[in-house]
Amino acid sequence: MSNPYQVVVAGAGPGGTLLARDLARAGVKVAVYEAGFEAESGHNWSDAVEKSALAAAGFALPAIGPDGYEGPLVKKDERDDNLFEPHVMNRLQIWAPDLSGKTRTDVDFRYITTDRIVLNRMLRQQAVAAGAHIFYNHRADGLVGITDAPLGGIRISGLRVTDRHHEQTSEVPAAVTVDATGYRALLRTGLTAATTINRPFTKGDLAAVYRTVRQLDVSKAADDNLTDHYRYGAYRGYFWTHRHHADVIDVGGGVKEAPDRVNPRDIVNDMIRQRPSITATELRGGGGTVLVGRSPYTLAASGFLSVGDAAGQVIPTTGCGVGGAMVGAMLAARTIIEALEHGTTGIDGLWAYNRLWFGGPGRGNHFAALAALKEILQDLSHTELAFLMRRDILSGDMLTPSINGIFEAPDLKTTLKTLMRGMSRPGLLLQLNRATTMGKKIFRHYCLYPAVWDEKTFAAWVEKADALFRRIVPAD
Ligand SMILES: Cc1cc2nc3c(=O)[nH]c(=O)nc-3n(C[C@H](O)[C@H](O)[C@H](O)COP(=O)(O)OP(=O)(O)OC[C@H]3O[C@@H](n4cnc5c(N)ncnc54)[C@H](O)[C@@H]3O)c2cc1C
């Protein structure tokens, strides 16, 4: 069989296409197989995407003018072909879930609202311009080379792909195969449990999200509360309004998946009913499943990597995964390019990706700690969360880093302040303390992520990580 590609990628979302772009720019022969059609790619709305990830990927961020962002990439109109919405979110308010209070308005919100159809298209175009091949309507069905061996013993040698139009299945050999299929992680989860890499995301790792972008009746807007805000912790999730343009608003929210969860659409409809200036005219919108879980303990095996949602590279406290997918893709590209140069695409050569993600610039250590924090605090009731916010215990200072995907343990001064202000609810303080203590322990453990592949060292690291996470969610 001929071998035209060194790397094959399954999935043409932001993770898969940015990876293909960076590999192709370095002269690597790469193909992306995407199950859907090109026209279906992206969301029909704008998402909050981390500015640092966009900048690192080479997107010029717009300057801030008196009326918001301005520049050639900024939208004049909700549905034009530009990348960024003009509104600046740094006057974001954080509201208590029961609406009884709010915190700071000067939140350092490190995101820019980005059109997902335009972003996906730009990344695809950049990948193709660099020389990557993208095959649409081609479904990745599984990895070639799966055996029952543990992590150190398997060697993935390519991808099984079905051309959906002709219903033809073939095997595409490659030195490295990448799973970028989104939260279903179709390829990674096909590996055996003996590898520890296969951990599927369960319902508890997912959230149901709904958002609608509506035309505003500006003549009524003065009477409505249309401030950009996050109602954090509401219904085991959060709800928001983002005013994209003077006459356009995005209303949305998401809640953790559970049999007894509310329908986020009902809550969003209530928010709209309470604000007469929000009209019935929907410009864009939709919904879906968002990953809010944590990564498996390794994202690499011999001849295999996972990237983006498939790798759990999502901020667990917000479900924002575009930035994580982009950072993951850039780190994966760096690792693969070096591995190909040295002819080491086995687990030894690809392990650097784990180190970069979990213990380095990838922020996997922060995301793991935030997953622990979220797991403990999401069970607090609206009244408990509102109490913590009203007393400024769960303050803007504490919430802002976690919204930005950064785990920050409170310093001594904050801890003392918390004790003073929360004295009347010792049980609640204990729970808060447990969350930050476990977050700290997990963060420290991930900072000690094994720098090189060694079966025994990794097994010992996994055992300790498992023990820490079991203290948060006991095994069934
Ligand atoms: C309603 C909603 C709102 C969101 N809001 C935000 C937000 O505001 N900010 C933010 O950062 N993130 C947000 N997200 C999350 C964000 O969309 C994801 O984290 C991000 O798209 C992950 O990128 P990815 O490349 O890993 O995966 P995806 O974008 O999911 O791309 C995976 C690709 O793989 C393809 N695929 C799947 N299976 C196969 C297969 N078998 N073979 C071949 N191809 C396959 C899919 O068709 C898809 O094109 C939101 C998600 C939803 C659903």
Coordinates of C-alpha atoms and ligand atoms in Angstrom, one line a residue, residues 9-18 32-37 40-43 45-50 111-114 116 120 135 137-142 159-162 164 179-187 207-211 230 238 240 242 250 253 286-291 307-315 318-326, ligand 1:
V9 CA -5.9 13.5 11.5
A10 CA -9.5 12.6 12.1
G11 CA -11.8 15.6 12.5
A12 CA -11.6 19.1 10.9
G13 CA -12.6 21.2 13.9
P14 CA -10.3 24.0 15.2
G15 CA -8.0 21.3 16.8
G16 CA -7.6 19.1 13.7
T17 CA -7.3 22.0 11.1
L18 CA -4.8 24.1 13.1
V32 CA -7.4 15.4 7.6
Y33 CA -10.5 13.1 7.3
E34 CA -13.8 14.8 8.3
A35 CA -17.0 12.9 8.6
G36 CA -19.2 16.0 7.7
F37 CA -19.4 18.2 4.7
E40 CA -21.5 22.0 8.0
S41 CA -18.4 23.0 9.9
G42 CA -18.6 25.4 12.9
H43 CA -21.4 26.9 15.0
W45 CA -23.0 31.9 16.3
S46 CA -20.0 33.5 18.0
D47 CA -18.1 31.8 20.9
A48 CA -15.9 33.3 23.6
V49 CA -12.4 32.2 22.6
E50 CA -9.2 32.8 24.6
Y111 CA -11.7 36.1 25.7
I112 CA -12.9 37.7 22.5
T113 CA -16.2 36.8 21.0
T114 CA -15.3 35.0 17.7
R116 CA -17.1 30.1 14.8
N120 CA -13.3 27.3 11.2
F135 CA -11.2 15.0 2.8
N137 CA -17.6 13.2 4.0
H138 CA -14.9 10.7 5.1
R139 CA -15.6 9.0 8.4
A140 CA -12.8 7.7 10.6
D141 CA -13.9 4.3 11.8
G142 CA -11.0 3.3 14.0
L159 CA -6.5 5.1 10.3
R160 CA -9.5 3.1 9.0
V161 CA -11.6 5.5 6.9
T162 CA -14.9 5.2 5.1
R164 CA -19.3 7.9 2.8
D179 CA -7.9 11.9 17.2
A180 CA -9.5 15.3 16.8
T181 CA -13.0 14.1 16.6
G182 CA -14.4 16.2 19.4
Y183 CA -15.9 15.1 22.8
R184 CA -16.9 11.7 21.5
A185 CA -13.1 10.9 21.2
L186 CA -14.0 8.2 18.7
L187 CA -10.4 6.9 18.2
A207 CA -23.2 19.9 29.8
A208 CA -26.2 20.8 27.7
V209 CA -26.0 24.3 26.2
Y210 CA -28.4 26.6 24.4
R211 CA -27.9 30.1 23.0
Y230 CA -22.5 35.5 33.9
Y238 CA -24.3 29.3 34.2
W240 CA -25.3 34.9 30.4
H242 CA -23.5 39.2 25.8
D250 CA -26.6 36.8 22.7
G253 CA -26.6 29.1 29.2
G286 CA -28.4 26.7 18.4
G287 CA -27.2 24.4 21.1
G288 CA -25.5 21.2 21.8
T289 CA -23.3 19.1 24.1
V290 CA -20.3 20.8 25.7
L291 CA -17.5 18.9 27.4
V307 CA -6.1 16.8 20.5
G308 CA -8.9 19.2 21.5
D309 CA -12.1 18.0 23.0
A310 CA -11.1 14.4 22.2
A311 CA -8.2 15.0 24.7
G312 CA -10.3 16.9 27.3
Q313 CA -8.5 20.2 26.5
V314 CA -11.4 22.2 27.8
I315 CA -11.8 24.7 30.7
T318 CA -16.8 27.2 31.5
G319 CA -16.8 24.5 28.7
C320 CA -14.7 26.8 26.6
G321 CA -12.6 24.4 24.4
V322 CA -11.7 26.3 21.3
G323 CA -8.6 27.9 22.9
G324 CA -7.6 24.6 24.5
A325 CA -8.0 22.8 21.1
M326 CA -5.8 25.5 19.5
Ligands
LIG1 C1 -23.5 25.1 22.2 C2 -22.0 25.2 22.3 C3 -21.4 26.3 22.8 C4 -20.0 26.4 22.9 N1 -19.5 27.6 23.3 C5 -18.1 27.7 23.4 C6 -17.5 29.0 23.7 O1 -18.2 30.0 23.9 N2 -16.2 29.1 23.7 C7 -15.4 28.0 23.5 O2 -14.1 28.1 23.5 N3 -15.9 26.8 23.2 C8 -17.3 26.6 23.1 N4 -17.8 25.4 22.8 C9 -17.0 24.2 22.8 C10 -16.2 24.2 21.5 O3 -17.1 24.2 20.4 C11 -15.3 22.9 21.4 O4 -14.5 22.9 22.6 C12 -14.4 23.0 20.2 O5 -15.1 23.0 19.0 C13 -13.4 21.8 20.2 O6 -12.7 21.7 19.0 P1 -12.2 20.3 18.4 O7 -11.5 20.6 17.2 O8 -11.6 19.6 19.5 O9 -13.6 19.5 18.1 P2 -14.8 19.9 17.2 O10 -15.0 21.3 17.0 O11 -16.0 19.2 17.9 O12 -14.5 19.2 15.9 C14 -14.5 17.8 15.7 C15 -14.7 17.4 14.3 O13 -14.6 16.0 14.1 C16 -15.6 15.6 13.2 N5 -15.8 14.2 13.5 C17 -16.4 13.6 14.5 N6 -16.4 12.2 14.4 C18 -15.7 12.0 13.3 C19 -15.3 10.8 12.6 N7 -15.7 9.6 13.1 N8 -14.6 10.9 11.5 C20 -14.2 12.1 11.0 N9 -14.5 13.2 11.6 C21 -15.3 13.2 12.7 C22 -16.7 16.5 13.5 O14 -17.7 16.5 12.4 C23 -16.1 17.8 13.8 O15 -16.0 18.5 12.6 C24 -19.2 25.3 22.7 C25 -19.8 24.1 22.2 C26 -21.2 24.0 22.0 C27 -21.8 22.7 21.6

